Coordinates of N, CA and C in Angstrom, one line a residue:
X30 N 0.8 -1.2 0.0 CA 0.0 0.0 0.0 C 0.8 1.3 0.0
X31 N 2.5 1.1 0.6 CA 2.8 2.4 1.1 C 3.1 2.5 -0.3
X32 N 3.9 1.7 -1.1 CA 4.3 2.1 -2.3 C 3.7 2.8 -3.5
X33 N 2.2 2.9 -3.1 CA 1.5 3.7 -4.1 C 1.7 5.3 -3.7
X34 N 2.1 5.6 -2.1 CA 2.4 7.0 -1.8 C 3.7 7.0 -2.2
X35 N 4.7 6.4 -2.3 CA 5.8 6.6 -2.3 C 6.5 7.2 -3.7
X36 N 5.7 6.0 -4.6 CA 6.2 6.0 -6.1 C 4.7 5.9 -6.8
X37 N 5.0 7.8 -7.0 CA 3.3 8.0 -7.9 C 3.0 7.5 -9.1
X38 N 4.7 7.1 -9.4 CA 4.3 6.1 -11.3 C 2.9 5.5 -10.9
X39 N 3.2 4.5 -10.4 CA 1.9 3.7 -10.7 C 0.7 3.9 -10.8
X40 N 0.3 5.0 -9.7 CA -1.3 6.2 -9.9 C -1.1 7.2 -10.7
X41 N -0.3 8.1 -10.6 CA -0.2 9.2 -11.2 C -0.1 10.6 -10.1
X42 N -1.1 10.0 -8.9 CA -0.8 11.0 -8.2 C -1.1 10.8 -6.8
X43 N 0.2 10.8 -5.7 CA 0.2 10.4 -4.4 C -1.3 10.7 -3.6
X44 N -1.5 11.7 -4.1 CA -2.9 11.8 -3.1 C -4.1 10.5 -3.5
X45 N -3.9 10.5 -4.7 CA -4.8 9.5 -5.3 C -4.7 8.3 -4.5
X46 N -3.7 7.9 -5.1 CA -2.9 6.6 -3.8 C -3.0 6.6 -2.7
X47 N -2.9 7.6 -1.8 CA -3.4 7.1 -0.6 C -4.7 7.0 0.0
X48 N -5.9 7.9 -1.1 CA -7.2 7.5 -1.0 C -7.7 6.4 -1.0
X49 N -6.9 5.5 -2.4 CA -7.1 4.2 -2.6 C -6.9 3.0 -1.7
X50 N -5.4 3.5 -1.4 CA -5.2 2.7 -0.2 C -5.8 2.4 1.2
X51 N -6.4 3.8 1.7 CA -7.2 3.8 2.9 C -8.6 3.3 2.3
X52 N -9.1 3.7 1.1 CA -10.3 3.0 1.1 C -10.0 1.0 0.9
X53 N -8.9 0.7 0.5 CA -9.0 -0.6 0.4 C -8.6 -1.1 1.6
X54 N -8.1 -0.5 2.6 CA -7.4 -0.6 3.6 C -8.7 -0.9 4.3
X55 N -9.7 -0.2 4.9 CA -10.7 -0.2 5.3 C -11.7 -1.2 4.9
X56 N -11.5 -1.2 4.1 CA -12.7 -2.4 3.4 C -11.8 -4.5 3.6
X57 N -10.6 -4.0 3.9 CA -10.0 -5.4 4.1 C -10.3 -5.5 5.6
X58 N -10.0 -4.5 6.1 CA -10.7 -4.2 8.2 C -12.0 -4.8 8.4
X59 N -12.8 -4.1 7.3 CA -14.5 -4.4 7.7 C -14.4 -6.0 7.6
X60 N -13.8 -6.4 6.3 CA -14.4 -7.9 6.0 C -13.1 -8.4 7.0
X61 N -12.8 -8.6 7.5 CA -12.0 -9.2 8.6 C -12.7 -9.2 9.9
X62 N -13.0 -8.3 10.1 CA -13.8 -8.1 11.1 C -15.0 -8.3 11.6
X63 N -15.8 -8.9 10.3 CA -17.2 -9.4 9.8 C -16.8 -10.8 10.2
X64 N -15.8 -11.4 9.6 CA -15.8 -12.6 9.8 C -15.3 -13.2 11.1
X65 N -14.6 -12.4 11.5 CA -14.8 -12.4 13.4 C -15.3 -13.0 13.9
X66 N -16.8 -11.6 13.5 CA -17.5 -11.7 14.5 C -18.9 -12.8 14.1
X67 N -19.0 -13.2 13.0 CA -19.8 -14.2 12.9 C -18.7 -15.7 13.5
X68 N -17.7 -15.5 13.2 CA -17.0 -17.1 13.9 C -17.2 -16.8 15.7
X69 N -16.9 -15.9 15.7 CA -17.3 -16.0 17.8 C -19.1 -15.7 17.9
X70 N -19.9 -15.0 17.5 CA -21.3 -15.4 17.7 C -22.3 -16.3 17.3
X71 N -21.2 -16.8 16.4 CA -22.3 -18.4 15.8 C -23.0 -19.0 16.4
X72 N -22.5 -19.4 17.6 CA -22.7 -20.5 18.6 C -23.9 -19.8 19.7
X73 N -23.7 -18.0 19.3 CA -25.2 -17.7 20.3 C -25.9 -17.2 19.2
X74 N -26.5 -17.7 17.9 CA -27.2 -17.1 17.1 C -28.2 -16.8 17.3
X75 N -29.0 -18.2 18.7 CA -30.5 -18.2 18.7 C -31.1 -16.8 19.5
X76 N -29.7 -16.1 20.5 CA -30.0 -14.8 20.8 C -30.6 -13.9 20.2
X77 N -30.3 -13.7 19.0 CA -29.9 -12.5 18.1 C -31.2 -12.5 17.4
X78 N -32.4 -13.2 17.5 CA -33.8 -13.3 16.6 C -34.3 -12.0 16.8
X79 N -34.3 -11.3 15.9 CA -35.2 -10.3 15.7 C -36.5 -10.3 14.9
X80 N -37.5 -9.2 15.3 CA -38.6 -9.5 14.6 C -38.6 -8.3 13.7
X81 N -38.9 -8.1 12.3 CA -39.3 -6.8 11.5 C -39.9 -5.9 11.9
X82 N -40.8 -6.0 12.4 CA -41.5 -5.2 13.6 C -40.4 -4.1 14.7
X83 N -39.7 -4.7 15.2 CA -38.5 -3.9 15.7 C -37.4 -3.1 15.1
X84 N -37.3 -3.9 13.9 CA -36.1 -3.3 12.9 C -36.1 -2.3 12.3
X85 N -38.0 -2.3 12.1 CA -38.2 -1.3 11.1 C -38.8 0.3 12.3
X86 N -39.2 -0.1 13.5 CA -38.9 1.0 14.2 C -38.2 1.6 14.4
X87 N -36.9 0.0 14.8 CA -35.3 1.0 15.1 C -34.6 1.9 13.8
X88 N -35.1 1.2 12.8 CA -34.9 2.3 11.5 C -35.1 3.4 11.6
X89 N -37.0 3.7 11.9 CA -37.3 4.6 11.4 C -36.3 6.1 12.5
X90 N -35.8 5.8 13.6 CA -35.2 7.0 14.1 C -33.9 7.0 13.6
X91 N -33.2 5.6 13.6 CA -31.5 5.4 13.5 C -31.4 6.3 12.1
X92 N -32.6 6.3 10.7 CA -31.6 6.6 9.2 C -32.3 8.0 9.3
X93 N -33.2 8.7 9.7 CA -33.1 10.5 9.6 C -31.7 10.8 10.5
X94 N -31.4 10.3 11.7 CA -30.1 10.4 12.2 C -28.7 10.1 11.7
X95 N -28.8 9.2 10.8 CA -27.6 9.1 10.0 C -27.7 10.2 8.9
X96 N -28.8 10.2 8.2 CA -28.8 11.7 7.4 C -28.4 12.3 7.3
X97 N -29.0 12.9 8.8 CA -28.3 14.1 9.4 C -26.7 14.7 9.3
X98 N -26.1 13.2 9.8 CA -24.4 13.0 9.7 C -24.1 12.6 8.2
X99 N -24.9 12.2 7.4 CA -24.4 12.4 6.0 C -24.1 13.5 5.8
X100 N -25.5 14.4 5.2 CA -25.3 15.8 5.1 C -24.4 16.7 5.5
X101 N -24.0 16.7 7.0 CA -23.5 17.7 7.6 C -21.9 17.1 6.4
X102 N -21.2 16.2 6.5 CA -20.3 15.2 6.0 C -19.9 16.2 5.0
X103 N -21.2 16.1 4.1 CA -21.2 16.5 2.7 C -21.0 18.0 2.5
X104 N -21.6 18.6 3.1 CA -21.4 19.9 3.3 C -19.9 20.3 3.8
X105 N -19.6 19.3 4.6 CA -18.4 19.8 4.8 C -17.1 19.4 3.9
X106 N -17.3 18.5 3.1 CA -16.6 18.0 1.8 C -17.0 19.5 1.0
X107 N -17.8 19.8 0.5 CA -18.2 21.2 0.2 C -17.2 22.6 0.2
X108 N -17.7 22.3 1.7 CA -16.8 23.7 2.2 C -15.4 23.2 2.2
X109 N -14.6 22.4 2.7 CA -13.0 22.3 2.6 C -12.5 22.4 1.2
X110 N -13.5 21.8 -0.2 CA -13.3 22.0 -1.3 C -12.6 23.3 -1.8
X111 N -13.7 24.2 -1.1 CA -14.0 25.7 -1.6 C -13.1 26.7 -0.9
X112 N -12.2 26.2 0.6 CA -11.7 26.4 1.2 C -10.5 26.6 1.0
X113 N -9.9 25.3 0.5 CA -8.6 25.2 -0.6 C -8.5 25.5 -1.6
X114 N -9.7 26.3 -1.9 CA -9.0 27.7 -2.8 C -8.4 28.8 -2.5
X115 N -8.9 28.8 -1.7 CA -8.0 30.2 -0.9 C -7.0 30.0 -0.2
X116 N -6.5 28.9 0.4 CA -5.3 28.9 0.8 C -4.6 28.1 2.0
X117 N -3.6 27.9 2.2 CA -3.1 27.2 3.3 C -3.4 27.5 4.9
X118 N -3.2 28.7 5.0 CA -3.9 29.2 5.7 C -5.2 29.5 7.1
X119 N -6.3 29.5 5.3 CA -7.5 29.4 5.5 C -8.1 28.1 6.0
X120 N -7.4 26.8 5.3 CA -7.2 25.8 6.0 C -6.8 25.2 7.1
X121 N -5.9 25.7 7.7 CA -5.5 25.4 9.4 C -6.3 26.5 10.2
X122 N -7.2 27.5 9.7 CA -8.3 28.2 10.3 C -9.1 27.0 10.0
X123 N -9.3 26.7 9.4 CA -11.0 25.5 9.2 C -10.9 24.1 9.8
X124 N -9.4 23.8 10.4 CA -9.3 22.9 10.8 C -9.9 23.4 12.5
X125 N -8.9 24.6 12.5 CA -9.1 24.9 14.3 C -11.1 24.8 14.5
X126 N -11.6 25.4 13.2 CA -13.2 26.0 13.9 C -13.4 24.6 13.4
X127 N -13.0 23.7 12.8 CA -13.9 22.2 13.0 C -13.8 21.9 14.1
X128 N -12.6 21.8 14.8 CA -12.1 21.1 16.4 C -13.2 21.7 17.4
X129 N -13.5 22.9 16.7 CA -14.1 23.7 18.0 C -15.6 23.4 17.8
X130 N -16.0 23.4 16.6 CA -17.1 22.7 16.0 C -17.5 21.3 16.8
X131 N -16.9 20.7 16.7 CA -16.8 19.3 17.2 C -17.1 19.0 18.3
X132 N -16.2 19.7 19.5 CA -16.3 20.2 20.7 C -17.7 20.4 21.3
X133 N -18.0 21.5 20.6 CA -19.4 21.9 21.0 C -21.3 20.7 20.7
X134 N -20.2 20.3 19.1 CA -21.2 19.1 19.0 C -21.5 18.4 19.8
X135 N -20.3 17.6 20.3 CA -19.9 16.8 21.0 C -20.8 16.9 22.8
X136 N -20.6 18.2 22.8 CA -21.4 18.9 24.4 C -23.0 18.5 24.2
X137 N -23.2 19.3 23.2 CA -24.6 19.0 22.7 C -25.7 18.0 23.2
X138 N -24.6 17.0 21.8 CA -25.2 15.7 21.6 C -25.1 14.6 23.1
X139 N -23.8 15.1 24.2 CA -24.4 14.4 25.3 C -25.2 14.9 26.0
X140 N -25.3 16.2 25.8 CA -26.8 17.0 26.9 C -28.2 16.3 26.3
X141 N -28.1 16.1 24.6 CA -29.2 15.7 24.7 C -29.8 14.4 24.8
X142 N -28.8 13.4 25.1 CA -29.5 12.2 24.6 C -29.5 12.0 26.7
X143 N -28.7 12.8 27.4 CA -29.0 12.7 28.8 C -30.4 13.0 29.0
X144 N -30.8 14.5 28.3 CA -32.4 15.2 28.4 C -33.1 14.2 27.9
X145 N -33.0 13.3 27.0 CA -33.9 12.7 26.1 C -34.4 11.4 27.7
X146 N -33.3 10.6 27.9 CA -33.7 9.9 29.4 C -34.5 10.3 30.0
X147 N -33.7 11.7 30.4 CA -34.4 12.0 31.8 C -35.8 12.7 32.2
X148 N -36.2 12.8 30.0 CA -37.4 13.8 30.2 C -38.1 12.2 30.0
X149 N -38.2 11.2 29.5 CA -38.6 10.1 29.2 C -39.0 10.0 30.5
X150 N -38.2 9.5 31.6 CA -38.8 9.5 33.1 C -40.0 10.0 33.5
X151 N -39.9 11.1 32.8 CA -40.6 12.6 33.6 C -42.6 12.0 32.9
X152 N -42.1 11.7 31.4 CA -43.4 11.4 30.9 C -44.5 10.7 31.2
X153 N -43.1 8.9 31.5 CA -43.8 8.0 31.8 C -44.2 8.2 33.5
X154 N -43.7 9.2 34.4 CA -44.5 9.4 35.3 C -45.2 10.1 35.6
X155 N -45.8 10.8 34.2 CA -46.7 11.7 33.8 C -46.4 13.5 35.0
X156 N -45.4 13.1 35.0 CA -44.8 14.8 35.9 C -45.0 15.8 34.8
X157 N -45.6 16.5 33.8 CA -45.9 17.3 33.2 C -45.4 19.1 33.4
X158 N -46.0 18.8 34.7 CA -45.7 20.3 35.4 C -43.7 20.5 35.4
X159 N -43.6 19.4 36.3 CA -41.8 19.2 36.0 C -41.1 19.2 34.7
X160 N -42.0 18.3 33.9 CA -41.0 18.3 32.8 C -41.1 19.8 32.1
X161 N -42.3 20.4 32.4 CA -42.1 21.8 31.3 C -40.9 22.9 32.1
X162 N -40.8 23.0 33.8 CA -39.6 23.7 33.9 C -38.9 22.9 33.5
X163 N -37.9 21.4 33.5 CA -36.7 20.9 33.5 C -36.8 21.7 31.7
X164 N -37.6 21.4 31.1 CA -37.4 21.9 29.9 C -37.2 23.2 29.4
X165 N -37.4 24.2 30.0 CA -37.2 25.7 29.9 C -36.0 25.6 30.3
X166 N -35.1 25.6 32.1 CA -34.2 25.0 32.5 C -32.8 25.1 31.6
X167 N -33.6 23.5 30.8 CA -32.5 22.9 29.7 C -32.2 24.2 28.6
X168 N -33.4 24.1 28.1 CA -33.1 25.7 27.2 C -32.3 26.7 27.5
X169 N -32.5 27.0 28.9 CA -31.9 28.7 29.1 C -30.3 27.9 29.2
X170 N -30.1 26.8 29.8 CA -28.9 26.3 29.9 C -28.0 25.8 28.4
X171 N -28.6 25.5 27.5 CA -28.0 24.8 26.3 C -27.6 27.2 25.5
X172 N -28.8 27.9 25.5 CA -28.3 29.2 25.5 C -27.1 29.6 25.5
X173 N -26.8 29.6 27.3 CA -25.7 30.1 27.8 C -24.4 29.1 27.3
X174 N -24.3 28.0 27.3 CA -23.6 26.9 26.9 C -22.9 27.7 25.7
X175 N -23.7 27.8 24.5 CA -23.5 28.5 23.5 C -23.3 29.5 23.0
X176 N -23.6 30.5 24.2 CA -22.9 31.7 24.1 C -21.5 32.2 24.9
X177 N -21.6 30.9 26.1 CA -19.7 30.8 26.5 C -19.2 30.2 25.4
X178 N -19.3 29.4 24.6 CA -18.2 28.6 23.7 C -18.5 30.2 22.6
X179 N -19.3 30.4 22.1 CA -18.8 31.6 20.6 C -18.2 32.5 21.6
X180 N -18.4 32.8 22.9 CA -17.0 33.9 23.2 C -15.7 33.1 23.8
X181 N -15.5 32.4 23.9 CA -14.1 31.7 23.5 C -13.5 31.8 22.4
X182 N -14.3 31.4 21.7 CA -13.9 31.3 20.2 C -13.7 32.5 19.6
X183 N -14.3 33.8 20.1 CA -14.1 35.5 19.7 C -12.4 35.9 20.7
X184 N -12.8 35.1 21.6 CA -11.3 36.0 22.5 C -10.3 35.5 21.8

């Protein structure tokens, strides 16, 4: 594999080569790793019965959420495209506001899947009155969250 970065005769162009490489690289990981895991769970397969009825629930929330992460993906293939036109620069800027990006994501998405529990709780014990302050609460708090991190990122 390294030899396709090394010596671009054979692609034409090192960047190419290492695309190639990590994508075949990856794809030898997956199927290695497939076959793993079916030789160690074989033996508990009768576990693993699922019914369509389940699958297609867990679907329907798991693929608008992958979406989501496609898109954003894409957009960001997008923008770094458009990015590296302007310059080297402008690039280790877009690297720093992804990290920072990320960060924040990263805060987010465990505040909410914690809110999502904990308001679940609140439902099934029909606390209504509670869940609408914890909910305002969360709000004014996810706010300020976000307006400490954009003044970080200003200082």
């Amino acid at each position: 594999g390294i030899v396709l970065f090394i010596i671009p005769e054979y692609v034409g162009n090192p960047v190419l080569g290492v695309a190639v490489v990590t994508a075949f690289s990856r794809l030898l990981g997956c199927t290695l790793a497939l076959i793993a895991l079916i030789q160690i769970f074989r033996p508990f397969k009768h576990y693993f019965k699922l019914s369509w009825k389940k699958i297609y629930q867990v679907s329907t929330l798991g693929i608008p959420t992958a979406g989501e992460q496609i898109s954003y993906n894409f957009a960001q293939t997008f923008t770094t495209a458009f990015i590296a036109m302007l310059g080297t620069q402008v690039i280790a800027a877009k690297s720093v506001s992804t990290v920072l990006s990320g960060l924040s994501f990263s805060c987010a998405m465990a505040f909410s899947a914690a809110s999502q529990i904990y308001l679940g709780k609140f439902i099934s014990r029909r606390r209504y009155r509670t869940l609408k302050k914890v909910v305002i609460k969360s709000i004014w708090f996810n706010i300020t969250q976000s307006f400490m991190i954009m003044t970080c990122v200003f200082i």
